[in-house]
PDB file of C-alpha atoms in Angstrom:
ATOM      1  CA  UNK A   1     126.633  93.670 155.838  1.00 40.00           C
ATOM      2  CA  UNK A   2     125.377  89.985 155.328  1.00 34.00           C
ATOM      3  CA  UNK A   3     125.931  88.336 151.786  1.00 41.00           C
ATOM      4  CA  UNK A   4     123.581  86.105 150.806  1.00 40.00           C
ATOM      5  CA  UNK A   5     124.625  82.762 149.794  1.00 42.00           C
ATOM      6  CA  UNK A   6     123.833  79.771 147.687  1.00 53.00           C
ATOM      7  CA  UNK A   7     119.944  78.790 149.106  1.00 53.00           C
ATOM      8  CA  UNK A   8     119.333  81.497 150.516  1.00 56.00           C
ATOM      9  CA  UNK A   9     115.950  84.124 149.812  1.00 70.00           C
ATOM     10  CA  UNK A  10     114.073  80.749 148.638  1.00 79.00           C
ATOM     11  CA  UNK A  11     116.634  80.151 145.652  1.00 91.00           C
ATOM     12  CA  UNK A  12     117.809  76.665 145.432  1.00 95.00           C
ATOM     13  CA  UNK A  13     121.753  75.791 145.424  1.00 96.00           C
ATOM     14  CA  UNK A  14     122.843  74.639 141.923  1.00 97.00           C
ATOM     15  CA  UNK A  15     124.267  71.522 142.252  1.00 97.00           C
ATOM     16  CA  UNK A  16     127.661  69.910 141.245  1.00 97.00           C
ATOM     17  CA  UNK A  17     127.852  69.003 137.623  1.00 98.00           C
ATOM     18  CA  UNK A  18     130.763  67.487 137.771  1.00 97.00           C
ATOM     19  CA  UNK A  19     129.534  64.651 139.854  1.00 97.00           C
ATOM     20  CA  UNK A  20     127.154  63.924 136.844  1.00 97.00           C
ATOM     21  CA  UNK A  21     129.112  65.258 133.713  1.00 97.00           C
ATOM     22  CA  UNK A  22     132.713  65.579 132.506  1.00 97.00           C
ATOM     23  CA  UNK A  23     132.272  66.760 129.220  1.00 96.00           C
ATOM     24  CA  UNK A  24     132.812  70.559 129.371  1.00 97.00           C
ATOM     25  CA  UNK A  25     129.784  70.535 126.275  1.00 97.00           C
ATOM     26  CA  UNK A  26     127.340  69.392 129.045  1.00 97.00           C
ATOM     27  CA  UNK A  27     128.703  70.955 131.900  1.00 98.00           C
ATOM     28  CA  UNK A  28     128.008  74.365 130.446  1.00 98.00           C
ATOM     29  CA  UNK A  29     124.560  73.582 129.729  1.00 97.00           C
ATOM     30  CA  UNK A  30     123.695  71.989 132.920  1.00 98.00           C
ATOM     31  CA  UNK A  31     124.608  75.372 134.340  1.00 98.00           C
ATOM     32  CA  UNK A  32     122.974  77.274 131.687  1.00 97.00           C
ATOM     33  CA  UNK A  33     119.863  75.556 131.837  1.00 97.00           C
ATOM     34  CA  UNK A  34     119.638  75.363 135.655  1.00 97.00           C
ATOM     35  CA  UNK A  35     119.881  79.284 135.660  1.00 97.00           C
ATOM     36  CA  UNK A  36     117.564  79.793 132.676  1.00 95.00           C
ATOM     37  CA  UNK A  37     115.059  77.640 134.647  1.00 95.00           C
ATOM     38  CA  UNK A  38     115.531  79.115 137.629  1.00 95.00           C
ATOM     39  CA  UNK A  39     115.666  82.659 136.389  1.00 94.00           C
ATOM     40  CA  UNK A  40     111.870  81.640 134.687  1.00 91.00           C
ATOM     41  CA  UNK A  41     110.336  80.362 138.134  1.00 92.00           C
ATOM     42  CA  UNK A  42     111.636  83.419 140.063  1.00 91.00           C
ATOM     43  CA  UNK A  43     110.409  85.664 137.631  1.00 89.00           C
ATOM     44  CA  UNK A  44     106.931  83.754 137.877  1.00 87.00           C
ATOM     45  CA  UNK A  45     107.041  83.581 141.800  1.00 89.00           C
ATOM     46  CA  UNK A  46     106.779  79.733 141.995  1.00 90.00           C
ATOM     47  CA  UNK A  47     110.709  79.172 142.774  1.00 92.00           C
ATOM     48  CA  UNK A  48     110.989  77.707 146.068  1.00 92.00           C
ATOM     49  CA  UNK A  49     113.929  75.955 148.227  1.00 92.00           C
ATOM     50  CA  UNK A  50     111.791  72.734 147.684  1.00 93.00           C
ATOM     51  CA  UNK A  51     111.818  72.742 143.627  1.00 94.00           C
ATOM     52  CA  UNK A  52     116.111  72.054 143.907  1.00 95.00           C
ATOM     53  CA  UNK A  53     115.695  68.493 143.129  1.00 96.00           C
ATOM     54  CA  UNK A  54     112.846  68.829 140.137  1.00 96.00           C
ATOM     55  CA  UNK A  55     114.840  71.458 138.937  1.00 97.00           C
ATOM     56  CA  UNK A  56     117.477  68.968 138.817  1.00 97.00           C
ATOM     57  CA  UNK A  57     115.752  66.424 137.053  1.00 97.00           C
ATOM     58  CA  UNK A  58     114.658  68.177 134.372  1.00 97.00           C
ATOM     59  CA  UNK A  59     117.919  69.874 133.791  1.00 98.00           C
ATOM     60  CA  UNK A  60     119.343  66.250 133.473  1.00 98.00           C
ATOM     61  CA  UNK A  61     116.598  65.315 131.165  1.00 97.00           C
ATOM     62  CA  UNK A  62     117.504  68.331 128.710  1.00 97.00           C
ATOM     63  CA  UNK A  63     121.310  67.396 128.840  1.00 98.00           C
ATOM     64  CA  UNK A  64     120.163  63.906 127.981  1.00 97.00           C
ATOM     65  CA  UNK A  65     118.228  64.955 125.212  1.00 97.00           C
ATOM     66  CA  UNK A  66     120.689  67.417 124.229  1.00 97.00           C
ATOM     67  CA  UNK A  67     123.304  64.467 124.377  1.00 96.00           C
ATOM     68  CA  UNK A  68     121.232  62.051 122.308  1.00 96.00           C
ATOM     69  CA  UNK A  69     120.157  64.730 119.703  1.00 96.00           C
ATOM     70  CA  UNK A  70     124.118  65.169 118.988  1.00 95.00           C
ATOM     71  CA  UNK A  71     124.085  61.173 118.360  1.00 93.00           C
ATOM     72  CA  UNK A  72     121.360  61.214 116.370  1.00 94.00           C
ATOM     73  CA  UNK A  73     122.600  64.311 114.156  1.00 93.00           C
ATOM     74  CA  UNK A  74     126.003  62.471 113.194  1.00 92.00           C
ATOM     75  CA  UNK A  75     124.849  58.559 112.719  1.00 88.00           C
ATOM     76  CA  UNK A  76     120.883  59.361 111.425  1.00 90.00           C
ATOM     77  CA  UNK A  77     117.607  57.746 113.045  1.00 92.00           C
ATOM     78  CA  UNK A  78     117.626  54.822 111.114  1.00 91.00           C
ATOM     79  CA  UNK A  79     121.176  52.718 111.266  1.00 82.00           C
ATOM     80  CA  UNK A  80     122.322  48.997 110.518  1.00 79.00           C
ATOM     81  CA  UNK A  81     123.152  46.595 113.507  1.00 79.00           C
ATOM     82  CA  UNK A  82     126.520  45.496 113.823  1.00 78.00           C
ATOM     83  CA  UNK A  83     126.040  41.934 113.136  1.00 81.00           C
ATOM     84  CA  UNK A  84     123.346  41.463 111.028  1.00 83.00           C
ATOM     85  CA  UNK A  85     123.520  44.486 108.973  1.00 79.00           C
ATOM     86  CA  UNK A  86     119.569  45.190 109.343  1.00 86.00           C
ATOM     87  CA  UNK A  87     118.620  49.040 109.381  1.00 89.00           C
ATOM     88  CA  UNK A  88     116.559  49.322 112.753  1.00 89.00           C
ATOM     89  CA  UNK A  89     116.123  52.798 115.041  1.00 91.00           C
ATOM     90  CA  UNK A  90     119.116  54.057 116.541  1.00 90.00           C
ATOM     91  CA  UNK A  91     118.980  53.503 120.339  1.00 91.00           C
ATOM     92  CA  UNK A  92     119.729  57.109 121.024  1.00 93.00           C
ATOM     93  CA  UNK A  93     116.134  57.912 118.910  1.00 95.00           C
ATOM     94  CA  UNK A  94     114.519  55.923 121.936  1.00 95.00           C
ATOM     95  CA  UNK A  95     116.449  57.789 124.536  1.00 95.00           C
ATOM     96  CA  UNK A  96     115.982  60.821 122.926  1.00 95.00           C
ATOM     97  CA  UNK A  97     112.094  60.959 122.920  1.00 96.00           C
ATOM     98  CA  UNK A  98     112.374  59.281 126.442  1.00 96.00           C
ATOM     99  CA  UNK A  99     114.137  62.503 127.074  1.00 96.00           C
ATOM    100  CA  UNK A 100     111.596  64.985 125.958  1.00 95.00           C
ATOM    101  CA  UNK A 101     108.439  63.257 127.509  1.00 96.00           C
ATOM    102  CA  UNK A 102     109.931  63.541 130.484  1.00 95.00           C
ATOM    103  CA  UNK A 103     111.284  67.010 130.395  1.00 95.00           C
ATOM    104  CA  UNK A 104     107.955  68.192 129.163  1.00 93.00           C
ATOM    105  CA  UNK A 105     106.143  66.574 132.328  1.00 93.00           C
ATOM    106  CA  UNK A 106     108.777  68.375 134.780  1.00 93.00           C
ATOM    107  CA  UNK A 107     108.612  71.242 132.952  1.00 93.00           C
ATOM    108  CA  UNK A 108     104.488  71.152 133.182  1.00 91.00           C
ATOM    109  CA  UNK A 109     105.091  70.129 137.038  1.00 91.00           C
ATOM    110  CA  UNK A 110     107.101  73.171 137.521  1.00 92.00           C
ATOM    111  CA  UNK A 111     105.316  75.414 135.631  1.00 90.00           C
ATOM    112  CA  UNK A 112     107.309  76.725 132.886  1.00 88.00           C
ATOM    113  CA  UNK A 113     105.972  74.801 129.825  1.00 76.00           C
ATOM    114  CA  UNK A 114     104.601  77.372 127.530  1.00 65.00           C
ATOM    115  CA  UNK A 115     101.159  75.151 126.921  1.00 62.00           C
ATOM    116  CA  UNK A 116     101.235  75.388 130.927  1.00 56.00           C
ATOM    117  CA  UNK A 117     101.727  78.817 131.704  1.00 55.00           C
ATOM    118  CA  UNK A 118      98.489  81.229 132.609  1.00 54.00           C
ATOM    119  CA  UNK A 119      98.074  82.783 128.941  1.00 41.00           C
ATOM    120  CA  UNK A 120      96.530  86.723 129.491  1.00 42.00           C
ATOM    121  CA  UNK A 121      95.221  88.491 126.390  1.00 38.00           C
ATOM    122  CA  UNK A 122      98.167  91.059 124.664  1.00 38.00           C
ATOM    123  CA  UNK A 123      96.880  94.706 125.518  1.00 50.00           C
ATOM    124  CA  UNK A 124      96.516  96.703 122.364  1.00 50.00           C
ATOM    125  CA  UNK A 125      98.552  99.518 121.731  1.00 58.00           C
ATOM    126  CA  UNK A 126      96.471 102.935 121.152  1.00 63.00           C
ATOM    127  CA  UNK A 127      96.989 104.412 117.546  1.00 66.00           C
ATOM    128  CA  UNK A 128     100.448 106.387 116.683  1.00 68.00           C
ATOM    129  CA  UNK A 129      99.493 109.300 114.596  1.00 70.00           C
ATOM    130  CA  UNK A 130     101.603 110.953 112.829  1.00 71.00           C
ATOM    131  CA  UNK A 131     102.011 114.458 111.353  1.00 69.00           C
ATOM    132  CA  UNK A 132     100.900 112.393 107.955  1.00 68.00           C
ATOM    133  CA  UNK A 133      97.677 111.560 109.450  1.00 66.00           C
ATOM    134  CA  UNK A 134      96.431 114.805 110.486  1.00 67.00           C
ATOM    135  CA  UNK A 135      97.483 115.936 106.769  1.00 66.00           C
ATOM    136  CA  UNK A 136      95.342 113.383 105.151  1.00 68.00           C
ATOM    137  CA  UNK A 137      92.349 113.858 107.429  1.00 64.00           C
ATOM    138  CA  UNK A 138      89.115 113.497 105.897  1.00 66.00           C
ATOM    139  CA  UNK A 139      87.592 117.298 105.254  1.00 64.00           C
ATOM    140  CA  UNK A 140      84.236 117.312 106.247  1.00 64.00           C
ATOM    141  CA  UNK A 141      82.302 118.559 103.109  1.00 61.00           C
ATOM    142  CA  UNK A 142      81.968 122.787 103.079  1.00 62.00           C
ATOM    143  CA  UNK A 143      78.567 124.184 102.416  1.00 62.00           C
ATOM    144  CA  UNK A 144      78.583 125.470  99.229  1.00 63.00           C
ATOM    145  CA  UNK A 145      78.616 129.569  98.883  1.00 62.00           C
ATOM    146  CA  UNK A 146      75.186 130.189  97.145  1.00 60.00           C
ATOM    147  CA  UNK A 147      76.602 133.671  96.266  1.00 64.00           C
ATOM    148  CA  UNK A 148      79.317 132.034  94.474  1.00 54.00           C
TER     149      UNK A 148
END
């Protein structure tokens, strides 16, 4: 019996986090995000060996965002310079939105951006009824008896 491995049946190999990360925060969701994403595409039919290195990218783009957003949470948006004492945008704002624009734009490349995906109408369930409803069923009107 063969055993498939990493790469194989058109499923890219996740790569090594560790090269990029060593924060155990951002190594988990590297990992979670690459098999979210991946899980998505084969679940659409658009995962191929090919997409590995977008795939990549955009996982790096959410860790960066994720990364910046922690920044941002602690110090606020708007903070004073070290010398001058001036409030001006945090740098990790900048990065942040860098972050998303460019996550959105893989994630439209790849397919998995809700505004992206092929939108089909929800099928509408037929009626429950219910012992209720047959009890409170209209009567049609009865002639009336003209013996009476």
């Amino acid at each position: 019996m063969l055993t498939p491995f990493n790469g194989s049946e058109g499923i890219p190999p996740e790569p090594d986090w560790t090269v990029l990360y060593q924060d155990e925060l951002d190594l988990r969701m590297a990992s979670d995000f690459w098999r979210t994403i991946v899980h998505e595409m084969k679940d659409a039919q658009t995962l191929g060996l090919a997409n590995g290195p977008a795939i990549k990218r955009l996982v790096v783009f959410h860790v960066e965002f994720e990364r910046q957003a922690r920044v941002v949470g602690e110090s606020g948006v708007i903070h004073p310079t070290m010398k001058i004492k001036v409030p001006q945008i945090h740098p990790s704002w900048t990065v942040l939105k860098q972050a998303a624009e460019l996550a959105s734009t893989m994630e439209a490349e790849l397919g998995i951006s809700p505004r992206r995906r092929n939108v089909t109408k929800v099928q509408k369930k037929t009626k429950r009824t219910t012992a209720a409803d047959e009890f409170l069923k209209p009567v049609a009107a009865r002639p009336s008896n003209p013996l009476g």
